[in-house]
Coordinates of C-alpha atoms and ligand atoms in Angstrom, one line a residue:
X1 CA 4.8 -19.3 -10.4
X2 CA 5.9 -18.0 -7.5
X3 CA 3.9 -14.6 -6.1
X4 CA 5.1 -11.0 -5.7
X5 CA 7.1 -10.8 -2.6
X6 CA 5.1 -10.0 0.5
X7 CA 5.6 -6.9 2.9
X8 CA 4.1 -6.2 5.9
X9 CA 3.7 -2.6 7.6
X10 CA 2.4 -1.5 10.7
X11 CA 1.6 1.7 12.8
X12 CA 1.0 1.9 16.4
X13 CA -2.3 1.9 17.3
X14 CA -3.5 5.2 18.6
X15 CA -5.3 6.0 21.8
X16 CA -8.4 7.1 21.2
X17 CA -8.2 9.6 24.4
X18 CA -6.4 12.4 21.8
X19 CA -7.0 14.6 18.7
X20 CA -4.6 13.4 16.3
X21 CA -1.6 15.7 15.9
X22 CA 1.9 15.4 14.4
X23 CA 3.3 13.2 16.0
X24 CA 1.0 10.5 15.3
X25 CA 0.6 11.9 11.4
X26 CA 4.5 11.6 11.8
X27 CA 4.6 7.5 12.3
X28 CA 1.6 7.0 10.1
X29 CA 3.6 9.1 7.4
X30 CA 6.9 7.0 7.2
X31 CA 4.9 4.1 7.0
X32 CA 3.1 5.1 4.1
X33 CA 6.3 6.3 3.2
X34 CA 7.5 2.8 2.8
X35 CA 4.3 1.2 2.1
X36 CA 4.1 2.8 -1.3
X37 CA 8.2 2.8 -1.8
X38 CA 7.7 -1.4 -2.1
X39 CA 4.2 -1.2 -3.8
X40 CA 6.2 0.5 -6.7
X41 CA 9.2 -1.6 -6.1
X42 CA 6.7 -4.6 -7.2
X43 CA 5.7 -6.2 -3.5
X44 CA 2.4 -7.3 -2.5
X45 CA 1.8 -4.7 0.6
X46 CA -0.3 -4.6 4.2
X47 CA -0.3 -1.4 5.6
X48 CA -2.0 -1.2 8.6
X49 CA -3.3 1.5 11.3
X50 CA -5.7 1.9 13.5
X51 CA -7.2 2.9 16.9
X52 CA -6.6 1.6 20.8
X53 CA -9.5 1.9 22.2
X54 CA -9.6 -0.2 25.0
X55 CA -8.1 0.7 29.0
X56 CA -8.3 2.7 31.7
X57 CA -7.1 6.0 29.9
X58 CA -10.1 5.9 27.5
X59 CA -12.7 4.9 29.9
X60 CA -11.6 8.0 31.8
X61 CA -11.4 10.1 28.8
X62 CA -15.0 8.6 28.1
X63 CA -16.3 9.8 31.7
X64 CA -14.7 12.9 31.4
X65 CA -16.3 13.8 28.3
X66 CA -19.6 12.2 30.0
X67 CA -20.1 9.6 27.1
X68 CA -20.0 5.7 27.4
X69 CA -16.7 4.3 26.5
X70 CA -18.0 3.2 23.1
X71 CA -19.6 6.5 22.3
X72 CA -16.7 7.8 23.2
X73 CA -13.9 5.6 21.1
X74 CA -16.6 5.9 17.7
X75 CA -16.0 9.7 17.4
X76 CA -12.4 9.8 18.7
X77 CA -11.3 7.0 16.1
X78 CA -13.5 8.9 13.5
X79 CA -11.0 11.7 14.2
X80 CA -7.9 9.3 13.3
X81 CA -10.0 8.1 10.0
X82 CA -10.8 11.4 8.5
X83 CA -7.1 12.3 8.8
X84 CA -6.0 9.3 6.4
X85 CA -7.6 10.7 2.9
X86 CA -6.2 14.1 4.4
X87 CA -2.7 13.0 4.9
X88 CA -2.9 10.8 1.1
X89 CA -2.4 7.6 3.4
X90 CA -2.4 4.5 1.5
X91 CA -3.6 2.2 3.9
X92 CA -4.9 -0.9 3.5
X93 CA -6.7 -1.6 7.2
X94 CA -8.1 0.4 10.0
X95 CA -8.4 -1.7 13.0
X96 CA -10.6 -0.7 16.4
X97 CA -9.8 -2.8 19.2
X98 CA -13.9 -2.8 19.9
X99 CA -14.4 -4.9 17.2
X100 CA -15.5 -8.2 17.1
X101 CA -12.9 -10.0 15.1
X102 CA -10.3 -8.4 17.2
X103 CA -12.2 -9.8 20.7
X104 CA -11.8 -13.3 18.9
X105 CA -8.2 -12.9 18.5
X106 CA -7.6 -11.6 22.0
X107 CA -9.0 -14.5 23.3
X108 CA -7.5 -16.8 21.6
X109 CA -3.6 -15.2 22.0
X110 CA -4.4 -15.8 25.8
X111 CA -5.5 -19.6 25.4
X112 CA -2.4 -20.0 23.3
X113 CA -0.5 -18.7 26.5
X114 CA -2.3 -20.5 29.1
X115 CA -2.3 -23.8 27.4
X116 CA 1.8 -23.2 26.8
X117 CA 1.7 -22.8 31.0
X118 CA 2.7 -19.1 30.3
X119 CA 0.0 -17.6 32.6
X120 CA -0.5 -18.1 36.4
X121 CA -3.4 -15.9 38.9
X122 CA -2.1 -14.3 41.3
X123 CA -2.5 -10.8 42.9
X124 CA -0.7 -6.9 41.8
X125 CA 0.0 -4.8 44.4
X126 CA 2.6 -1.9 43.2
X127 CA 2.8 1.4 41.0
X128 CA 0.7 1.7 37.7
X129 CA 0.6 5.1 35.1
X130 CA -3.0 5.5 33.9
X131 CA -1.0 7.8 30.9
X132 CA 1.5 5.2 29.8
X133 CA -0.9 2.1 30.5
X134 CA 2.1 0.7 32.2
X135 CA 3.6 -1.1 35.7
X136 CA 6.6 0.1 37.3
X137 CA 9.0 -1.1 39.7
X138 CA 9.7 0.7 43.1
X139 CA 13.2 1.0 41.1
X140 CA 12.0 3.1 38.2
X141 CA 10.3 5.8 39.9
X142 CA 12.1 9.5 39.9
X143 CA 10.8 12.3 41.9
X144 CA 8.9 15.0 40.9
X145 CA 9.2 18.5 42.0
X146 CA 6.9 18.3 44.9
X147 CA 8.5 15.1 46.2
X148 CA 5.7 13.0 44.0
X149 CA 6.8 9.5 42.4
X150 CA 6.7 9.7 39.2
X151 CA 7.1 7.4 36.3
X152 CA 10.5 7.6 34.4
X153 CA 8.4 9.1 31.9
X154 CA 7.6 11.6 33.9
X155 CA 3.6 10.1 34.0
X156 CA 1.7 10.4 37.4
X157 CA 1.5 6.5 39.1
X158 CA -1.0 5.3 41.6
X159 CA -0.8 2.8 43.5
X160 CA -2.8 -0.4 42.7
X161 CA -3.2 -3.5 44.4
X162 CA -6.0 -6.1 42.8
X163 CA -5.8 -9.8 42.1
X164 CA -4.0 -10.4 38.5
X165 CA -2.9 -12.8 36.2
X166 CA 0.6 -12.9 35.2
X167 CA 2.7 -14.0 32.2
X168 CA 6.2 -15.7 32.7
X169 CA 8.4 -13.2 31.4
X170 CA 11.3 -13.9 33.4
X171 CA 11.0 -17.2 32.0
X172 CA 11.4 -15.8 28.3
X173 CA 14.8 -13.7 28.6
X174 CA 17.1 -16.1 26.7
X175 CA 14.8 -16.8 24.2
X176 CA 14.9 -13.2 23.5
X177 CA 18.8 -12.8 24.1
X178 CA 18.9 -15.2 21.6
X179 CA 16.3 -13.9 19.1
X180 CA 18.0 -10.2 19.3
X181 CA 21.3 -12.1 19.1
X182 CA 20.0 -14.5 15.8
X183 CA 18.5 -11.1 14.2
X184 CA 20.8 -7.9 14.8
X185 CA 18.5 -5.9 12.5
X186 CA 15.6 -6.6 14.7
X187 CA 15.8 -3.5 16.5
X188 CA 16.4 -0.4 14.6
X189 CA 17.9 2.3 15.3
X190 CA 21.5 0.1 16.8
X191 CA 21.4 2.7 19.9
X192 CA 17.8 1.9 20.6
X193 CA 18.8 -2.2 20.0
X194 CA 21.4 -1.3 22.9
X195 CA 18.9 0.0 25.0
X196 CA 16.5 -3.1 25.0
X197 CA 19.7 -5.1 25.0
X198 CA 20.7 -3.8 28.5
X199 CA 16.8 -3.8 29.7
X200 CA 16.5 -7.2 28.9
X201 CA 19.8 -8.2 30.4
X202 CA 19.1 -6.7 33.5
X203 CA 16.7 -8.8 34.2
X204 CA 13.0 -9.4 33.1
X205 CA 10.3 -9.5 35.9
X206 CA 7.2 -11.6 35.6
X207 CA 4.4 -9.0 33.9
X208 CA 0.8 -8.6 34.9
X209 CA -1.7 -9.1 32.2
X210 CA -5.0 -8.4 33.3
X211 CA -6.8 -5.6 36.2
X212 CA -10.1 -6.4 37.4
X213 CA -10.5 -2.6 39.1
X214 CA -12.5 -1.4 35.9
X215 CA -14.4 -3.6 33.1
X216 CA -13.4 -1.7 29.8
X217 CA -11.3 -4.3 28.1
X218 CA -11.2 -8.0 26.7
X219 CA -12.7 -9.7 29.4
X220 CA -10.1 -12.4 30.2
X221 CA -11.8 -16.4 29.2
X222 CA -13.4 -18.4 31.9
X223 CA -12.8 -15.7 34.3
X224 CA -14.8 -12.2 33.3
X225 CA -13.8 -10.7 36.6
X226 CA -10.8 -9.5 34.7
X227 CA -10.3 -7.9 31.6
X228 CA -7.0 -8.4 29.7
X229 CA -3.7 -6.0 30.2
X230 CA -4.3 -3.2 27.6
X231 CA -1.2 -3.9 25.6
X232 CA -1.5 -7.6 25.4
X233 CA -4.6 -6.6 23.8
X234 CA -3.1 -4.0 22.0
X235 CA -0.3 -5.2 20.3
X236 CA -2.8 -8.2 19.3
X237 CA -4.3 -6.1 16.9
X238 CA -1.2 -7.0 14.4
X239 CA -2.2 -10.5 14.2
X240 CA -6.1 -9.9 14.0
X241 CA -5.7 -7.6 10.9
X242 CA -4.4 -10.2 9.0
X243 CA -7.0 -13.1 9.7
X244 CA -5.7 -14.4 13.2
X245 CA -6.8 -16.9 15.0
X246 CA -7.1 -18.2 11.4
X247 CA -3.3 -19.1 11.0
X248 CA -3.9 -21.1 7.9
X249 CA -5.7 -18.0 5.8
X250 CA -4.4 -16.8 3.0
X251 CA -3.4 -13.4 4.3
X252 CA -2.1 -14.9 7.6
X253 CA 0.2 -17.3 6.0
X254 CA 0.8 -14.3 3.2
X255 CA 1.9 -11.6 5.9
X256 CA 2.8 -13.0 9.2
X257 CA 5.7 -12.5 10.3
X258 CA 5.2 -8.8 10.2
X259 CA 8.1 -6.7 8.5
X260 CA 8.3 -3.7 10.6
X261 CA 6.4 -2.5 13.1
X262 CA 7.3 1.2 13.1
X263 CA 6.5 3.1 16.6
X264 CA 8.0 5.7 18.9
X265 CA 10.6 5.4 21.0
X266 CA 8.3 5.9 24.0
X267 CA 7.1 2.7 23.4
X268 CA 9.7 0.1 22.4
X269 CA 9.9 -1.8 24.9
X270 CA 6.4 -3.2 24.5
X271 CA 7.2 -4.2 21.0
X272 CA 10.8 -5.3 21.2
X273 CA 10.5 -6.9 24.8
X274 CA 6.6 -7.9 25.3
X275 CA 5.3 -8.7 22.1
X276 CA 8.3 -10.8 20.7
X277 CA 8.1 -12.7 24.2
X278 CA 4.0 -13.0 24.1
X279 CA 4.7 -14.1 20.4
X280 CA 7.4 -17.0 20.9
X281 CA 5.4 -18.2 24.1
X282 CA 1.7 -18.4 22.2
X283 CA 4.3 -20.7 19.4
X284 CA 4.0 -17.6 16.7
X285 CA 6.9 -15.8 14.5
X286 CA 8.2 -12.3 16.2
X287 CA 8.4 -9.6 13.9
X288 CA 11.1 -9.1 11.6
X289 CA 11.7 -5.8 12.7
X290 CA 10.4 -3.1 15.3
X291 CA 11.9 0.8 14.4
X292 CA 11.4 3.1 16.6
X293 CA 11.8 7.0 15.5
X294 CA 12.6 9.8 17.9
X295 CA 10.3 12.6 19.3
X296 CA 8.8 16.0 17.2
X297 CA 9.4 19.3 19.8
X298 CA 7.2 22.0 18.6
X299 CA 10.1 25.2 18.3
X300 CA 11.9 23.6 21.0
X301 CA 9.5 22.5 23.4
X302 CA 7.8 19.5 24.1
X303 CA 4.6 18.5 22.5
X304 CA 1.6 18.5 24.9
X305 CA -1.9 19.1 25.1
X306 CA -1.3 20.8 28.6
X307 CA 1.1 23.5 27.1
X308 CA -1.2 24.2 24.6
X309 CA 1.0 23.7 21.8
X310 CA 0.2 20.8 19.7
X311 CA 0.9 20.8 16.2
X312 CA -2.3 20.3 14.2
X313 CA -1.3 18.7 11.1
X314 CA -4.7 19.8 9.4
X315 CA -3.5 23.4 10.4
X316 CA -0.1 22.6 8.4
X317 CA -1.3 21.7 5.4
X318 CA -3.5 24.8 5.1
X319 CA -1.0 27.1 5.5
X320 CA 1.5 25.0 3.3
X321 CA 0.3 22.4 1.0
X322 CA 0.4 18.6 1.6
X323 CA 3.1 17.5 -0.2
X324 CA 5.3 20.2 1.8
X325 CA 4.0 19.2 4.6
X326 CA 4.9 15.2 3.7
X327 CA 8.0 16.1 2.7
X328 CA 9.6 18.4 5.3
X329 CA 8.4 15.9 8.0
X330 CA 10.7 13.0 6.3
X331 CA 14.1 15.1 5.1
X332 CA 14.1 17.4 8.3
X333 CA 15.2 14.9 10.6
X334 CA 16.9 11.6 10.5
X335 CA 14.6 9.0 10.8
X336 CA 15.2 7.6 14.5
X337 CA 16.1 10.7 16.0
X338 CA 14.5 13.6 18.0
X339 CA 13.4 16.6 15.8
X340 CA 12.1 20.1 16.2
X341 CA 9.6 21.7 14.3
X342 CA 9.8 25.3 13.2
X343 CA 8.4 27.7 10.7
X344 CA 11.7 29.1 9.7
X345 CA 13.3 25.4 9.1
X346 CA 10.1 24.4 6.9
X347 CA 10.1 27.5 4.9
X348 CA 14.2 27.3 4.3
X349 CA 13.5 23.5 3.6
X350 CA 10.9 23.8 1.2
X351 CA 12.2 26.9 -0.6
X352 CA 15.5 25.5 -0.9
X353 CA 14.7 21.9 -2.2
X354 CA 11.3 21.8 -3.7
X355 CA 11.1 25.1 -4.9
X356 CA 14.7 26.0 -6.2
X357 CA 15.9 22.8 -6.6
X358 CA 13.4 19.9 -7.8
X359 CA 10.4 22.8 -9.0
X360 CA 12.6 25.0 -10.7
X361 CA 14.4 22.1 -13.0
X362 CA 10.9 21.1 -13.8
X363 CA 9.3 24.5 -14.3
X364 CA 12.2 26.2 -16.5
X365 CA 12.8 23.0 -18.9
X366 CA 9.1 22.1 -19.6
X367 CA 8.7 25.9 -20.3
X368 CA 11.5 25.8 -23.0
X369 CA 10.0 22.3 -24.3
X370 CA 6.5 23.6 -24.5
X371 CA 7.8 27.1 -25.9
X372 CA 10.6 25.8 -28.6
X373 CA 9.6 22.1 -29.1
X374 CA 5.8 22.5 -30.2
X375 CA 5.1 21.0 -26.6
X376 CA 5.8 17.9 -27.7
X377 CA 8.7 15.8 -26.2
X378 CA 12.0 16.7 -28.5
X379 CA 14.1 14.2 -30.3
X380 CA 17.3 13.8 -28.8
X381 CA 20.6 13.7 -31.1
X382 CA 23.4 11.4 -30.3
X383 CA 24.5 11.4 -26.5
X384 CA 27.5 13.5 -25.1
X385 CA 29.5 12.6 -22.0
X386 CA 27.7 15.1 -20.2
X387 CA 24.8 13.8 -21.2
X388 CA 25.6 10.2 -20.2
X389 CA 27.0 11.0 -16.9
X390 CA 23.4 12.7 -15.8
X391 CA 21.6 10.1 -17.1
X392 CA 23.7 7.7 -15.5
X393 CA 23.3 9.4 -12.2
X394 CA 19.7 9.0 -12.4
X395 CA 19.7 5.7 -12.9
X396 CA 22.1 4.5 -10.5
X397 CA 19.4 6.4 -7.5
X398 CA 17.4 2.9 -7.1
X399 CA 19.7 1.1 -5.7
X400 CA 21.2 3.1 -3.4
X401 CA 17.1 4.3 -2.3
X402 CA 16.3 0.4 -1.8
X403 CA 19.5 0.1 0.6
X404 CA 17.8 3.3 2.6
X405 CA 14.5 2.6 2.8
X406 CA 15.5 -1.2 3.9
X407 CA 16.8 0.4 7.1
X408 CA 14.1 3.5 7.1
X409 CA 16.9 5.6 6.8
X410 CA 14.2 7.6 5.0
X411 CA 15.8 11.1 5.1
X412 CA 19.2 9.8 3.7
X413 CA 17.4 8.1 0.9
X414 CA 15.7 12.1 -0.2
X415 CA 19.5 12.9 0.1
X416 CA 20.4 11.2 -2.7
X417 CA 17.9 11.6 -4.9
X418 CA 18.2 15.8 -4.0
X419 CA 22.2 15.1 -4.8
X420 CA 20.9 14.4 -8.6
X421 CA 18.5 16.7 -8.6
X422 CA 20.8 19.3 -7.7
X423 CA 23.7 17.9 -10.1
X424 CA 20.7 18.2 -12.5
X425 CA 20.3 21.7 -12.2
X426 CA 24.2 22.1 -13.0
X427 CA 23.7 20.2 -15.9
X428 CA 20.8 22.1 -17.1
X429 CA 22.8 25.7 -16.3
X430 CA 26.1 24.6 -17.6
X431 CA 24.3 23.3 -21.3
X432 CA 22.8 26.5 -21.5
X433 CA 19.8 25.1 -23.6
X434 CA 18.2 28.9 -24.1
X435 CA 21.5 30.0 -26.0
X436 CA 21.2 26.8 -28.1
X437 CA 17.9 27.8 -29.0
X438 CA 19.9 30.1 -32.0
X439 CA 23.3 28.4 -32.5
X440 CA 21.9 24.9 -32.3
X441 CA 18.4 23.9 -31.9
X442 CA 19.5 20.2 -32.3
X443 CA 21.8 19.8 -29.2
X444 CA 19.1 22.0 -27.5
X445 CA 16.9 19.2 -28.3
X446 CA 19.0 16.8 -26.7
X447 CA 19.4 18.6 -23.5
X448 CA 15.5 19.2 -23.1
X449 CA 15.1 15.8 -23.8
X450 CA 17.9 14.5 -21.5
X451 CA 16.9 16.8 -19.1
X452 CA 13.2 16.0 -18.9
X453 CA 14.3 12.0 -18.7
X454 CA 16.3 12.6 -16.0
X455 CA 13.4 14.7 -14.2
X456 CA 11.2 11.2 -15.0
X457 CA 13.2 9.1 -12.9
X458 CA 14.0 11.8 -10.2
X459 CA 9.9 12.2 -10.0
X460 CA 9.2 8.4 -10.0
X461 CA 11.4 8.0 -7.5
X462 CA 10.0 10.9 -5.3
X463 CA 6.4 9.6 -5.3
X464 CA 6.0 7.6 -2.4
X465 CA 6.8 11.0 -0.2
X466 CA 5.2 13.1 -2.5
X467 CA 2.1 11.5 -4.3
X468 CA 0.5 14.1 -5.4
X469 CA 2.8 16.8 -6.9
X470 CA 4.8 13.9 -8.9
X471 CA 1.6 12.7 -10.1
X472 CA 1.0 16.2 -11.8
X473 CA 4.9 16.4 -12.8
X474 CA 4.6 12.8 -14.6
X475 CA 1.7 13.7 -16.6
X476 CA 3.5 16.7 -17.7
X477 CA 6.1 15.0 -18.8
X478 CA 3.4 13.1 -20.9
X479 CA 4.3 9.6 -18.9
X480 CA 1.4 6.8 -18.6
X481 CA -0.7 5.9 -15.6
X482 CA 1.3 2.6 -16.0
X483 CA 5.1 3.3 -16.8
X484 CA 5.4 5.2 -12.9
X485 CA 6.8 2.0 -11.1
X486 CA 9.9 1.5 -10.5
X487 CA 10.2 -1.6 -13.5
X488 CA 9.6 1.7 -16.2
X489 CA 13.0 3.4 -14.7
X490 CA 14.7 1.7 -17.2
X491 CA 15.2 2.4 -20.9
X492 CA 11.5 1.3 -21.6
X493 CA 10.3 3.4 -19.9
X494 CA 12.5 6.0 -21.5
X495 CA 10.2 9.5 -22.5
X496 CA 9.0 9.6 -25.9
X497 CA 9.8 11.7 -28.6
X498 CA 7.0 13.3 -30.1
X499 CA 4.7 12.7 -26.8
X500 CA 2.1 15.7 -26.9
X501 CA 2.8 17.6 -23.4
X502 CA 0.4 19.8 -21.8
X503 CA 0.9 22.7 -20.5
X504 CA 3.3 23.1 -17.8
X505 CA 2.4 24.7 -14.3
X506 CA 4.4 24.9 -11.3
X507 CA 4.4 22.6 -8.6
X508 CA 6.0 24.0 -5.9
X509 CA 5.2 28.0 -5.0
X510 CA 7.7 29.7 -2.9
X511 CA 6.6 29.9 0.5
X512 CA 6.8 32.8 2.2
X513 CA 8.9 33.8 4.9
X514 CA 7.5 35.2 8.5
X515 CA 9.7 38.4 8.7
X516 CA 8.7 39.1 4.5
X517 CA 5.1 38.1 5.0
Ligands
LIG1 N1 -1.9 2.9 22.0 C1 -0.5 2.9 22.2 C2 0.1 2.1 21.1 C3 -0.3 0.7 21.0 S1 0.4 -0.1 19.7 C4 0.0 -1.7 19.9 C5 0.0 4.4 22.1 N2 -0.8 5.2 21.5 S2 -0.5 6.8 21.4 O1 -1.7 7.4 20.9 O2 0.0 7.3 22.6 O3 0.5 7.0 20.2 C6 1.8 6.8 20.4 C7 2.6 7.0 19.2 O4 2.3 8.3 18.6 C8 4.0 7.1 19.5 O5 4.7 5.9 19.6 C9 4.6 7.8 18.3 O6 4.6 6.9 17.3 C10 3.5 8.9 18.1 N3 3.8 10.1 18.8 C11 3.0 10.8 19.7 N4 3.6 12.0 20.0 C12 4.7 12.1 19.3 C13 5.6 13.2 19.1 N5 5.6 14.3 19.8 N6 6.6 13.0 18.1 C14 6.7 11.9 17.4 N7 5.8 10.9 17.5 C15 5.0 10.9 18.6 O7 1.1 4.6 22.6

């Protein structure tokens, strides 16, 4: 028989020179996101995340804060771990780049390379950001105010000049061309595919993979003078999750090729230009896909530690509830483009769709069930059109979610299941269920009991942003641990009459606004 279907899910990996804030909760979150969105659609999931802890950035972080690197990366990464149980993410790995079976893998990507004649030694002399980990040509540096080069990312450069060994990237461009060309939906969003498209067209340069003018890192084999380029080593940490060098394990031959490597746009072109290159020349698979979303500004300005403004997500969920948090961060803002955070825009969001919308349906017609029906589910009578046509709605959702979430258009995907949920409400105001109550307690029946099916499927298909508050909502509605995949949307899965209900409670409290508060 053959297996569930695989999927593979990865974060970046995050520096460990940082407090985590929302921008990296943001990436972990969609991946969870979609993590648990195919876990209930039946597939056998990876989910990965972790910590980059390796480089010049952290061994300056680590001298800064007067601790050895390693003392240094165990309670940053600690930071990043206590925010997963925080954040209900469903991850399945936490890599460090200091570990041992990560080491292994490192060194054996770079043997891959050599042997394939990929690598040469030779020497580096020209701009490097400490901040982005990166090289730059002469070409891409823009001036700063004071007349200082600066990195097109607006990162201070040095200069660096040390002996290196290179990789032949130049020698990989129509292998890529061709790979982007073979795949289209390799690089998502298309305007960020265009972008690489051009890059790589323009010309790839040979890239240095290794600096020998500090010691925290891989040290490269045979020659420990050098340590390897921190993003070689980096975006290794992909293939050493899942059993790599080990290409004939079990999870290896399960996972690899990755699905989707989801990441910022800051740093695409290390996944869709390096990695895919480093992959096809060590004789491995690239990715299926690499997505890159846009940027959080925190009420209009950019996020940085030096403008004192980062968004703690810790602080968020305090003030509003997890779930809020979750589910603001993926409806706001198309998944793939820039987006500001602000108090007013997450207050109107939540009030308007969680509390109004979704909360309310739930609220007032489990009230009426639990107050008119014994608080046991009602027994519907035969169908109307009306009826039909809600019920219909609901179940049409899945397909159009799995087209969405296949192309992390996340935010469009919460559209249409708040379309039903809204069409839902107009159902529930136009039947009128509390004057039934007198001239008709049957057909009253019926619209509860339509009314909380319809709510079942809207909730099942909610939990992968909102794990927590449709957990509570589906046992209210009195369905199993096991019926809340996406298999028990069907008529099976259909709620029962006579199911005992307990009491209902709301979910989702009206937040407050600023001005009111
Ligand atoms: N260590 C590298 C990644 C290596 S992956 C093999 C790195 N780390 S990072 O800590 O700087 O995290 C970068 C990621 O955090 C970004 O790509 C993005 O996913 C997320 N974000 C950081 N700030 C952000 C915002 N203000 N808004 C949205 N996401 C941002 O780069």
């Amino acid at each position: 028989m053959a297996g569930r279907p695989t999927f593979y899910i990865t974060t970046p990996i995050y520096y460990v020179n940082d407090v985590p804030h929302i921008g990296h909760a943001y990436t972990t979150l969609a991946c969870d996101v979609l993590a648990r969105f195919k876990r209930l659609d039946g597939y056998d999931v990876m989910f990965l995340t972790g910590t980059d802890e390796h480089g010049q950035k952290v061994a300056k972080s680590a001298a800064t804060a007067g601790k050895t690197p390693i003392e240094f990366c165990d309670m940053v990464s600690q930071n990043f771990r206590d925010l997963l149980p925080k954040m209900n993410f469903s991850n399945n790995d936490f890599i460090r780049t200091t570990e041992s079976r990560h080491h292994t893998a490192c060194q054996d990507i770079w043997n891959k390379l050599e042997e394939a004649g990929f690598i040469y030694l030779d020497g580096y002399s020209g701009w490097y950001s400490v901040r982005d980990e990166a090289f730059y040509g002469e070409d891409e540096l823009i001036d700063g105010e004071e007349g200082e080069r600066l990195a097109p990312t607006r990162a201070p450069v040095e200069w660096v000049e040390e002996p290196s060994y290179f990789f032949r990237l130049s020698a990989m461009e129509d292998k890529l061309l061709a790979h982007y060309e073979k795949y289209p939906d390799a690089i998502l969003p298309e305007s960020r595919r265009n972008e690489v498209l051009s890059f790589v067209r323009s010309g790839l340069r040979d890239l240095s993979i290794s600096r020998t003018s500090f010691d925290w890192g891989v040290p490269v084999p045979r020659n420990s003078d050098h340590i390897m380029y921190v993003w070689l080593d980096a975006l290794t940490n992909y293939l050493t999750a899942i059993g790599y060098p080990d290409t004939e394990c079990d999870s290896f031959r399960k996972y690899w090729p990755a699905d989707i490597h989801v990441v910022g746009k800051d740093i695409l072109r290390f996944h869709a230009v390096y990695w895919p290159a480093f992959l096809m020349a060590a004789g491995l698979e690239p990715p299926k896909r690499v997505f890159a979303h846009g940027w959080w500004t925190n009420e209009g300005e950019k996020i940085s530690k030096s403008l004192g403004n980062i968004i703690d997500p810790l602080e968020l969920i305090k003030s509003y509830g997890l779930d809020q948090v979750r589910y603001f961060l993926m409806r706001e803002v198309p998944f793939g483009r820039d987006g500001d955070f602000s108090r007013q825009a997450f207050v109107h969001r939540i009030n308007g769709d969680l509390a109004n919308d979704l909360g309310n349906l739930a609220q007032r017609s489990l009230s009426m069930i639990a107050k008119n029906c014994g608080a046991t589910m009602p027994q519907p009578g035969i169908f109307t059109d009306d009826d039909i046509r809600i019920l219909e709605a609901a179940g049409d959702i899945l397909e159009t979610l799995r087209g969405h979430f296949d192309r992390q258009t996340i935010h469009r995907g919460l559209a249409k299941i708040w379309r039903v949920v809204r069409d839902a409400n107009a159902y529930f105001a136009f039947q009128e269920p509390w004057a039934l109550k007198k001239t008709d307690p049957d057909r009253m029946n019926t619209v509860l009991y339509v009314t909380a099916e319809v709510i079942r499927q809207l909730v099942i298909l909610t939990q992968p942003v909102m794990p927590d508050s449709c957990t509570i909502l589906l046992n209210q509605l009195g369905v199993g641990a096991d019926a809340r995949d996406f298999a028990s949307l069907g008529q099976n899965g259909r709620v029962l009459p006579g199911t005992p209900l307990p009491k209902p409670q709301g979910v989702f409290p009206r937040l407050v606004e600023e001005e009111d508060a």
